[in-house]
Coordinates of C-alpha atoms in Angstrom, one line a residue:
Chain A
X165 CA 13.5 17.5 -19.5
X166 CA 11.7 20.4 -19.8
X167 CA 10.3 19.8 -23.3
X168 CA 8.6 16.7 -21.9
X169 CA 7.1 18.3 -19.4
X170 CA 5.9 21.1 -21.5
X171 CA 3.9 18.5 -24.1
X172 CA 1.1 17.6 -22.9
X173 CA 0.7 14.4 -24.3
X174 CA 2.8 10.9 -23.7
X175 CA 5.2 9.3 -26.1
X176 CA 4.7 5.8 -26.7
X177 CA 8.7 4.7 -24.9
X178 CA 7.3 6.6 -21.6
X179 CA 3.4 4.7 -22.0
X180 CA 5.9 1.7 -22.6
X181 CA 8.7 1.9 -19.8
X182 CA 5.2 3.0 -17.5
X183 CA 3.2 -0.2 -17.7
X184 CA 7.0 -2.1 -17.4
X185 CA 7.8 -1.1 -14.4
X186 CA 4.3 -1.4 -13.2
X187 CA 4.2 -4.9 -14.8
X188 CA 7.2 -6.1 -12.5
X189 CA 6.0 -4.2 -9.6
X190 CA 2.5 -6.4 -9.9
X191 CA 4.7 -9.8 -11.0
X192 CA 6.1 -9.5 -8.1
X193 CA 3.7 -8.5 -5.7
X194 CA 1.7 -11.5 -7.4
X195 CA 4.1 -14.0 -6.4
X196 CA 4.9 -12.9 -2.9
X197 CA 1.0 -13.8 -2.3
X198 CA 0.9 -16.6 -3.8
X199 CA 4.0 -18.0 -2.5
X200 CA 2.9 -17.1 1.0
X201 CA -1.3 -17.8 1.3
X202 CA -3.3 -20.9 0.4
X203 CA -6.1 -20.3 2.5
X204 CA -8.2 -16.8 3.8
X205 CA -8.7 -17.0 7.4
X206 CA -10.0 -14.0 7.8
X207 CA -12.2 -13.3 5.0
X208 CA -12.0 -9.8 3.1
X209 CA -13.5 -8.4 0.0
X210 CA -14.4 -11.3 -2.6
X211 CA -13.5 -13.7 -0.1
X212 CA -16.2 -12.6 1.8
X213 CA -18.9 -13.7 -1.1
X214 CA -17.3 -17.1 -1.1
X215 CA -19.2 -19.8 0.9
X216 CA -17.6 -21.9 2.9
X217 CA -13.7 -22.6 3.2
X218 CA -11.3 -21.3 0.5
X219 CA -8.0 -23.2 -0.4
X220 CA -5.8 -22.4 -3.2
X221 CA -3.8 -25.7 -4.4
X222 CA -0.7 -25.8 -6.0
X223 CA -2.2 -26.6 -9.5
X224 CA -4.4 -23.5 -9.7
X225 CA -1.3 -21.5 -8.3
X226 CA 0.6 -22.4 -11.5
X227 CA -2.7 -21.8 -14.0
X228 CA -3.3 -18.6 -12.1
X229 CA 0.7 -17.7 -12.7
X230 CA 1.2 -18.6 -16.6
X231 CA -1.7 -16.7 -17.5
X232 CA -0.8 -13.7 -15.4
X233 CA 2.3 -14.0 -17.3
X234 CA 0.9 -14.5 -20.6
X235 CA -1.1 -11.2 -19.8
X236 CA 0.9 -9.5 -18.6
X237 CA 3.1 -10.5 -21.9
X238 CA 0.0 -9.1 -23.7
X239 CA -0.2 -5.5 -21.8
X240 CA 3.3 -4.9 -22.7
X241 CA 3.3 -5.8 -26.6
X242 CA 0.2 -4.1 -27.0
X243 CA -1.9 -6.8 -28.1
X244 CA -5.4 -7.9 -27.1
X245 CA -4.8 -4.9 -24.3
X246 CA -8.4 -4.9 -23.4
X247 CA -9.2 -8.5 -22.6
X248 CA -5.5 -8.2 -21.0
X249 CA -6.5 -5.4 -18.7
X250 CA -9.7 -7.0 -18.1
X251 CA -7.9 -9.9 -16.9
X252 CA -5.0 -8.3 -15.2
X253 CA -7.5 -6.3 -12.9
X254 CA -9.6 -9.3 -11.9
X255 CA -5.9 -11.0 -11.3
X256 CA -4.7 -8.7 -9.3
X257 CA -8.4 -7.9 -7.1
X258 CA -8.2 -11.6 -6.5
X259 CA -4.9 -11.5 -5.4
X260 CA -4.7 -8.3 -3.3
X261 CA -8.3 -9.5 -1.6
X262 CA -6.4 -13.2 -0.5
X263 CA -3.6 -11.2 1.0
X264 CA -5.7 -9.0 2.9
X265 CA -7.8 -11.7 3.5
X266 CA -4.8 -12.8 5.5
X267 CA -4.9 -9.6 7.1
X268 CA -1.9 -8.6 5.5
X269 CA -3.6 -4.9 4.8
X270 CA -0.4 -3.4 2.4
X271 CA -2.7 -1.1 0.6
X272 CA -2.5 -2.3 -2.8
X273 CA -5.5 -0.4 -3.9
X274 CA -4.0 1.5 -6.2
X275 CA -2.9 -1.3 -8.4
X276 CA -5.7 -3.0 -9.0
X277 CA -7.5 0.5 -9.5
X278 CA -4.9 1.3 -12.4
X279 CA -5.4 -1.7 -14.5
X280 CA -9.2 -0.6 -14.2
X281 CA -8.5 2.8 -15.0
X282 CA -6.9 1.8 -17.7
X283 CA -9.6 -1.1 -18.4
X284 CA -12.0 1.7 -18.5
X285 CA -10.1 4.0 -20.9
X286 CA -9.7 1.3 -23.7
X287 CA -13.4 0.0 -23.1
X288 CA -14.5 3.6 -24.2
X289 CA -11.4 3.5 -27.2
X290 CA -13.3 0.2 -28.1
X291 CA -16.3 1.8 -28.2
X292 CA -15.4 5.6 -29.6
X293 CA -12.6 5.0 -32.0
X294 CA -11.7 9.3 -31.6
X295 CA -10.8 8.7 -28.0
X296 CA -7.6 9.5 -27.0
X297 CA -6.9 6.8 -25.4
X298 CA -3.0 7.6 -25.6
X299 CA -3.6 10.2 -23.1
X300 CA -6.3 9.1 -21.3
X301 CA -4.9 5.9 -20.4
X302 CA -2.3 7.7 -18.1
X303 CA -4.6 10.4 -17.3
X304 CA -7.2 7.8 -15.7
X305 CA -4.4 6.4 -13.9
X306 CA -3.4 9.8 -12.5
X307 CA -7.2 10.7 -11.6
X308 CA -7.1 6.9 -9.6
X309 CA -3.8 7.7 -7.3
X310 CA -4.8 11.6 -7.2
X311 CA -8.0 10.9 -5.9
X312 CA -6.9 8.1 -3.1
X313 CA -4.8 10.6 -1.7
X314 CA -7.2 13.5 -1.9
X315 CA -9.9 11.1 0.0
X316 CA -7.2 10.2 2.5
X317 CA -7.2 13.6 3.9
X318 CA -10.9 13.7 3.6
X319 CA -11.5 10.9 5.9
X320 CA -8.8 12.2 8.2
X321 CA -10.9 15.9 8.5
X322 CA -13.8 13.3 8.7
X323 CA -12.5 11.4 11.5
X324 CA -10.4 13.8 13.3
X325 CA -11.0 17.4 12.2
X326 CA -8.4 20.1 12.3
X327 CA -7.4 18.6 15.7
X328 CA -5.5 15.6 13.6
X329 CA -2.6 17.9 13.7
X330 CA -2.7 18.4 16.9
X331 CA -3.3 15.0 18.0
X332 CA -0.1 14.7 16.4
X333 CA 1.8 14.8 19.4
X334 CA 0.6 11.9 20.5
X335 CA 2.1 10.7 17.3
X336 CA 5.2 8.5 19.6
X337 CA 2.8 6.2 20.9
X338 CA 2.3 5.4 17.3
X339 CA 6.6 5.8 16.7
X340 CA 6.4 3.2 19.1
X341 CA 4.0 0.5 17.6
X342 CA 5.5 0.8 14.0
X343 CA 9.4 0.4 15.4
X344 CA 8.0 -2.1 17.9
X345 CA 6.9 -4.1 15.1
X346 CA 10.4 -4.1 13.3
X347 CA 12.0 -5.5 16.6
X348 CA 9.3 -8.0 16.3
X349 CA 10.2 -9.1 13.2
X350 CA 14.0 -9.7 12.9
X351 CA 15.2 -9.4 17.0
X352 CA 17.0 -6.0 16.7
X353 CA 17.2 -4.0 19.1
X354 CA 17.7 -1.0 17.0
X355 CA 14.5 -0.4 16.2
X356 CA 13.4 0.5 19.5
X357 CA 16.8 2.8 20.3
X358 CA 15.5 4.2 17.0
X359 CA 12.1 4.5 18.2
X360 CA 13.3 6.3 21.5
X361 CA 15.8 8.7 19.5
X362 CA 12.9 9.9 16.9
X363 CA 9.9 10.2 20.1
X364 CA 13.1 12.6 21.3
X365 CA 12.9 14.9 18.5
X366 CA 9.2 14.6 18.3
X367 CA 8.6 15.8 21.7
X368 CA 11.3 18.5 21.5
X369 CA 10.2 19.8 18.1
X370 CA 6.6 19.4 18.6
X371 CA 5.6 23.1 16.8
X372 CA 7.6 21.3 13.6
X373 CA 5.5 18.5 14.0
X374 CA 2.4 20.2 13.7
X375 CA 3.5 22.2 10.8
X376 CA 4.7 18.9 9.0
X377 CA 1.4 17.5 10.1
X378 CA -0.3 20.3 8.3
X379 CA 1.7 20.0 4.9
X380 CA 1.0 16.7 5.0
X381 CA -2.9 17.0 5.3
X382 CA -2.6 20.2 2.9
X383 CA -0.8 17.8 0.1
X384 CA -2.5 14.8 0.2
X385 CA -6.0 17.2 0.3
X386 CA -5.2 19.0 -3.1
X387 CA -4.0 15.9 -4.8
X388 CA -6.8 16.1 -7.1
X389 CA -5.1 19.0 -8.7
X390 CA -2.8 16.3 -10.5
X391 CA -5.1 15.7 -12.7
X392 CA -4.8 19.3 -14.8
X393 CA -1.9 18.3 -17.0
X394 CA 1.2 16.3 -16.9
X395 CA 3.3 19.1 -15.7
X396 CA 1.1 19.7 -12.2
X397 CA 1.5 15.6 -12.2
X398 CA 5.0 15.5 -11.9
X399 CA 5.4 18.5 -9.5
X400 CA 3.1 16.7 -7.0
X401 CA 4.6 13.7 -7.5
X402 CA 7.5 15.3 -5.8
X403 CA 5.7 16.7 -3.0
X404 CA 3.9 13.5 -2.1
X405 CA 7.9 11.5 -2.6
X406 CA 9.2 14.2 0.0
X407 CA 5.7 13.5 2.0
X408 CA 6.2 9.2 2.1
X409 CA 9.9 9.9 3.1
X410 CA 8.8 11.7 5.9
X411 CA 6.5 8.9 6.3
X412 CA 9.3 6.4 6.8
X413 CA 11.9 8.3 8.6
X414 CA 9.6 9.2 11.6
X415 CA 7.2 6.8 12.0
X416 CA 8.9 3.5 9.8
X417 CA 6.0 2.7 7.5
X418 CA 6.9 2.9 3.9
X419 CA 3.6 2.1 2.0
X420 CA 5.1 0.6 -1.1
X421 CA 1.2 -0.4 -3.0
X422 CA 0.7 3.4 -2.7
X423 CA 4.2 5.3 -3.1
X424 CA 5.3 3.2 -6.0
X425 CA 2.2 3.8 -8.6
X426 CA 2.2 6.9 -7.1
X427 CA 6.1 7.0 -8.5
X428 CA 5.7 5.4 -11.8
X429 CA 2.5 7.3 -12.8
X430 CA 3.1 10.6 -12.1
X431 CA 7.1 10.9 -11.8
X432 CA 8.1 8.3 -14.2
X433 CA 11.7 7.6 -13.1
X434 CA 12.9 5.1 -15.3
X435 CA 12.0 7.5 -17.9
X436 CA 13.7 10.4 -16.3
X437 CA 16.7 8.0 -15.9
X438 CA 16.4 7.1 -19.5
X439 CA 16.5 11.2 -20.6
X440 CA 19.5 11.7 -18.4
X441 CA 21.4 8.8 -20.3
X442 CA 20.1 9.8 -23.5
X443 CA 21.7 13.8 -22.4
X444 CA 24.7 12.4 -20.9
X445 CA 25.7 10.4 -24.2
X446 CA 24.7 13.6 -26.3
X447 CA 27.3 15.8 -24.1
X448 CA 30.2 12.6 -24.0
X449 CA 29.7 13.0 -28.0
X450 CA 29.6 16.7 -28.3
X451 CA 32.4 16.6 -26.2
X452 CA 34.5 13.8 -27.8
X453 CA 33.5 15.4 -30.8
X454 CA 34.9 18.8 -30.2
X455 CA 38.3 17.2 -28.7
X456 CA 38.6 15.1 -31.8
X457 CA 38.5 18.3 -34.1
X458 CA 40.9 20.0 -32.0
X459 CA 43.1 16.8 -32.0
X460 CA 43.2 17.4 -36.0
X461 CA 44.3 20.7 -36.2
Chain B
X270 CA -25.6 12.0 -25.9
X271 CA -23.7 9.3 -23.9
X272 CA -20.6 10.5 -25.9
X273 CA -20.9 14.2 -25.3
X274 CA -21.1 13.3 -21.7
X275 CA -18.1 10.8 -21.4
X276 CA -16.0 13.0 -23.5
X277 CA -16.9 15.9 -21.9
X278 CA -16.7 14.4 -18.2
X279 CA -13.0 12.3 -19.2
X280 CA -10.7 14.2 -16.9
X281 CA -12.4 13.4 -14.3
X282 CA -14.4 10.0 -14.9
X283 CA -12.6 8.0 -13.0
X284 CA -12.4 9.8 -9.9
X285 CA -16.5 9.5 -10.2
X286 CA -16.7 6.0 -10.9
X287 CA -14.4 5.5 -7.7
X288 CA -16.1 7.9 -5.5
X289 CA -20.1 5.9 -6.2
X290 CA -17.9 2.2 -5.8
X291 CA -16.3 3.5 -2.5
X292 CA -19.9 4.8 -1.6
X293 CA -21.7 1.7 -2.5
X294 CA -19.2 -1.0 -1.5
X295 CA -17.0 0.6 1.4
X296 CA -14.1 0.1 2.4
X297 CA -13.5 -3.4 0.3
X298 CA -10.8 -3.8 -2.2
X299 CA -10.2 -2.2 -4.3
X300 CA -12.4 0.9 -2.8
X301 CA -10.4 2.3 0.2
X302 CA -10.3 5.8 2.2
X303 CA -7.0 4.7 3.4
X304 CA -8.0 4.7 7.2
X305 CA -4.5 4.0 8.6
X306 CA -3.7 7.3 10.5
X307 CA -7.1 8.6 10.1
X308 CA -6.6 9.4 14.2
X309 CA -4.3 9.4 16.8
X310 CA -5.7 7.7 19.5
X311 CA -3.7 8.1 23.2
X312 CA -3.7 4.2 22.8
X313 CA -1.4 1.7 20.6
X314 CA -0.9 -2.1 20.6
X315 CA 1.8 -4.4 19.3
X316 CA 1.7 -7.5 19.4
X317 CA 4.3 -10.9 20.0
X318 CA 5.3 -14.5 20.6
X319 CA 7.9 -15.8 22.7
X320 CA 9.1 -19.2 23.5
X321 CA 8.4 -21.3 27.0
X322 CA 11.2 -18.8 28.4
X323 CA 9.4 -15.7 27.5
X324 CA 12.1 -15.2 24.8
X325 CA 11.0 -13.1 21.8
X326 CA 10.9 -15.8 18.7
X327 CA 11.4 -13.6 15.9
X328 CA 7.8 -12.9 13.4
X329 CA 10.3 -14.5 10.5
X330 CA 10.7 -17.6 12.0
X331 CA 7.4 -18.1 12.5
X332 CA 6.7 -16.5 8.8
X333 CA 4.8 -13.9 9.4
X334 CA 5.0 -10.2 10.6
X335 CA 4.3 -8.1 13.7
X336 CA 2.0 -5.8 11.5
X337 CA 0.2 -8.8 10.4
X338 CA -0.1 -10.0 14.0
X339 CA -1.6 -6.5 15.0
X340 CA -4.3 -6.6 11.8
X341 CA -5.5 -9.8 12.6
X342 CA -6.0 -8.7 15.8
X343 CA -7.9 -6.0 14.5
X344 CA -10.1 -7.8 11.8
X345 CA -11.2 -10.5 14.2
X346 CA -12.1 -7.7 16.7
X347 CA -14.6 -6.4 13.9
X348 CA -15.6 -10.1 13.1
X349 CA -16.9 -10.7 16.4
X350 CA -17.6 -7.4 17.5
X351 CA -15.4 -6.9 20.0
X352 CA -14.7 -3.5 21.1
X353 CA -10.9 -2.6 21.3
X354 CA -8.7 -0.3 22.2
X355 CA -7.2 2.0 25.2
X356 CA -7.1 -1.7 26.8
X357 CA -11.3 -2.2 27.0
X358 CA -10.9 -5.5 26.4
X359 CA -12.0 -8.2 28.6
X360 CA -9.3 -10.9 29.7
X361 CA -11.7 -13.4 27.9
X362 CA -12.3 -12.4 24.7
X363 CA -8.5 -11.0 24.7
X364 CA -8.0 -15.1 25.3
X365 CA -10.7 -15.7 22.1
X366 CA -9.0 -13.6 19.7
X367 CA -5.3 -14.9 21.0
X368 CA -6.6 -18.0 20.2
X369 CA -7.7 -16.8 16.8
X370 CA -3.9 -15.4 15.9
X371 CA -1.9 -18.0 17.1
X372 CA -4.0 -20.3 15.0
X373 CA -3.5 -18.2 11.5
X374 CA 0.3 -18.3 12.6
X375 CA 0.5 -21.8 13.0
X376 CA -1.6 -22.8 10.3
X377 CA 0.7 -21.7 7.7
X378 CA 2.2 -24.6 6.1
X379 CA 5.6 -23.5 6.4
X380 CA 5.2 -23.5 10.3
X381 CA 4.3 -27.3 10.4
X382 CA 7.0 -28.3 12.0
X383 CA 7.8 -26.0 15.2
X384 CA 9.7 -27.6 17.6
X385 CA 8.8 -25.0 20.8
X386 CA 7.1 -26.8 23.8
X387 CA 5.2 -23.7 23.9
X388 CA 4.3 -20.3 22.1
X389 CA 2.9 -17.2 24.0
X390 CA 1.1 -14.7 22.4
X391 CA 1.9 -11.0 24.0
X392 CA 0.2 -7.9 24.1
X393 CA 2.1 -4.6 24.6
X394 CA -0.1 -1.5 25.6
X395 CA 1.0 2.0 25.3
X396 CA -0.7 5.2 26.1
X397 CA 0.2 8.6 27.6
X398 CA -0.5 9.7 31.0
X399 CA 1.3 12.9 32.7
X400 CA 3.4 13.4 29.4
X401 CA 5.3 10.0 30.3
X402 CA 4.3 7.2 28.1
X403 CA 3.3 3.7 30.2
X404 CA 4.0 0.4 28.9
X405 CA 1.8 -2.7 29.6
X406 CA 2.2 -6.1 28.5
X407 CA 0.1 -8.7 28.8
X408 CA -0.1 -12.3 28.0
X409 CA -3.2 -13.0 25.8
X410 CA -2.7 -16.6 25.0
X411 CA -0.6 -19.9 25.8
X412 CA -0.5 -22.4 23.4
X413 CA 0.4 -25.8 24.1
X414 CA 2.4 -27.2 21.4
X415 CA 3.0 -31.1 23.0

């Protein structure tokens, strides 16, 4: 664990379990939107350049899918990655600018920004063949989600000042509106007892709240500092996993467009999962190993 | 000379290229400043629909969300520049944009066939006063399904 974290670099099973997970995340983010929008009532992004009505029929659904697919196909093997990217980015702005064109706003920024990133690290491989593009192509995603959170916090100084902590107080009305809107949705009652217990806490704890407020603004503003090596990319990973769950336990909004890049990027789990296997069967053999010998004598 | 300067800029090329499009284009995918939480106003809204008994329908049946209900809201506010918030708005154009909603709700093909007499479009309005928070609600929209 901690050799990887040492290297500097990335191996080619972490580049390749990285733009896997991201793959399915984008598959099926993909189909959610396409399953649920034909049309863009209220006009966002791209949509906005388009004259006139826009309806997406069943026919272009399925063209739009298979060659998401083939690309996607294509990003994984390694093959034609820069057409691929090129593709998968204007894919996935499309798609993300229907939803929120629907005024489904779930963030998804970062998602299309990576497949740029990465767009933009194998346009300059294409065009300087000493690039390190192995590096670069996770580093440029890194710089993308590090700096979405750094500019978060600037536009809450911008919008707010200093006095966003303190505002924070006034953080239930907000408890309120997010659990209100999970009652909403399915019936239950239990978001608003849930609502009423957490607005509890807030308002008894309200110096905590402040201080939370303050880490949060203080992480999210030196985000950037990812961006040094892989080592500060996986510490503040963690700090920005323990600042979403804080997000979701008080006020219900888990922002999955942001948190997951965020995840696979910087933390990597499925290849943290993959080194804990790869330990685990190391220590079953050692110790298999060891009984077997004393077995024999 | 383009080299040196890519090469020597790469750690943090990206984070350039995204600050000029965010600059230039604004908040427009994929540029954002993530403005969710950017303030906390002593003002929120949620939004809902309930049958011709005032019963809550549930946003699933009607396939959509109540965050959805509360950003359309908001983006046909800005559309027709309507000032919101801290219950401004005038029982008119609260009727407009109702209208507006319940139109993007039932003009998803999976809500075709509705069988309701009548959907009502609610909005709830909280804000602080004295320490004690005060709930509104108000009823932005009837429409007439028959």
């Amino acid at each position: 664990m901690n050799s990887f974290l040492k290297n500097n670099s990335y191996s080619k099973l972490e580049w390749t379990l990285m733009k896997s997970s991201f793959s399915l995340i984008w598959l099926l983010s993909f189909l959610l939107i396409i399953s649920r929008y034909n049309y863009a009532p209220t006009p966002e992004s791209i949509f906005k350049l388009l004259p006139g009505g826009f309806y997406l029929c069943f026919n272009a659904k399925i063209f739009l899918l298979i060659t998401n697919l083939l690309l996607i196909y294509f990003y994984i093997i390694e093959k034609h990655i820069w057409w691929s990217l090129m593709g998968l980015s204007l894919i996935s702005l499309f798609a993300f600018s229907l939803e929120d064109s629907n005024s489904d706003f779930n963030r998804n920024t970062m998602i299309t920004g990576v497949f740029f990133a990465q767009f933009i690290a194998y346009s300059i491989k294409k065009k300087y063949i000493d690039f390190d593009v192995d590096k670069y192509r996770i580093q440029f995603s890194v710089q993308l989600i590090s700096i979405s959170y750094t500019i978060s916090a600037i536009a809450k100084l911008n919008t707010s000042g200093l006095k966003w902590i303190t505002d924070g107080l006034l953080m239930p009305l907000q408890i309120m509106k997010t659990n209100y809107f999970g009652f909403v949705n399915d019936g239950n009652l239990e978001h608003i007892t849930n609502a009423n217990h957490i607005i509890n806490l807030v308002d008894k704890y309200s110096l905590g709240v402040m201080f939370v407020l303050a880490f949060t603004l203080i992480i999210e503003l030196f985000a950037v500092i990812s961006i040094i090596n892989k080592k500060y990319a996986f510490v503040y990973g963690l700090l920005l996993v323990f600042m979403h769950i804080g997000f979701y336990l008080v006020l219900d909004v888990a922002i999955a467009g942001t948190y997951i890049p965020m995840l696979i990027f910087m933390i990597n789990p499925v290849f943290i999962f993959w080194i804990i296997l790869k330990a685990l069967k190391n220590y079953l053999i050692t110790a298999l190993g060891s009984n077997g010998k004393a077995n024999t004598f | 000379m383009v080299k040196q300067i890519l090469f020597k800029t790469k750690t943090i090329v990206v984070i350039f290229i995204y600050l000029i499009g965010l600059l230039i284009f604004g908040e427009v995918h994929p540029f954002s400043e993530f403005p969710m939480y950017n303030s906390f106003a002593n003002w929120s809204y949620a939004f809902y629909i309930t049958d011709d008994n005032d019963s809550l329908i549930p946003c699933r049946k009607l396939n959509t969300r109540g965050v959805n209900l509360g950003h359309s809201f908001y983006a046909i506010c800005n559309e027709r520049n309507i000032e919101y918030g801290d219950g401004l708005e005038s029982i008119d154009d609260l009727n407009k944009v109702g209208f507006e909603m319940m139109r993007i709700v039932l003009n998803k093909p999976e809500n075709k066939n509705i069988k309701n007499k009548k959907l009502k479009l609610w909005r709830n309005y909280y804000y602080y006063k004295n320490d004690s928070i005060i709930h509104k609600k108000l009823l932005i929209y009837e429409s007439n399904m028959e």
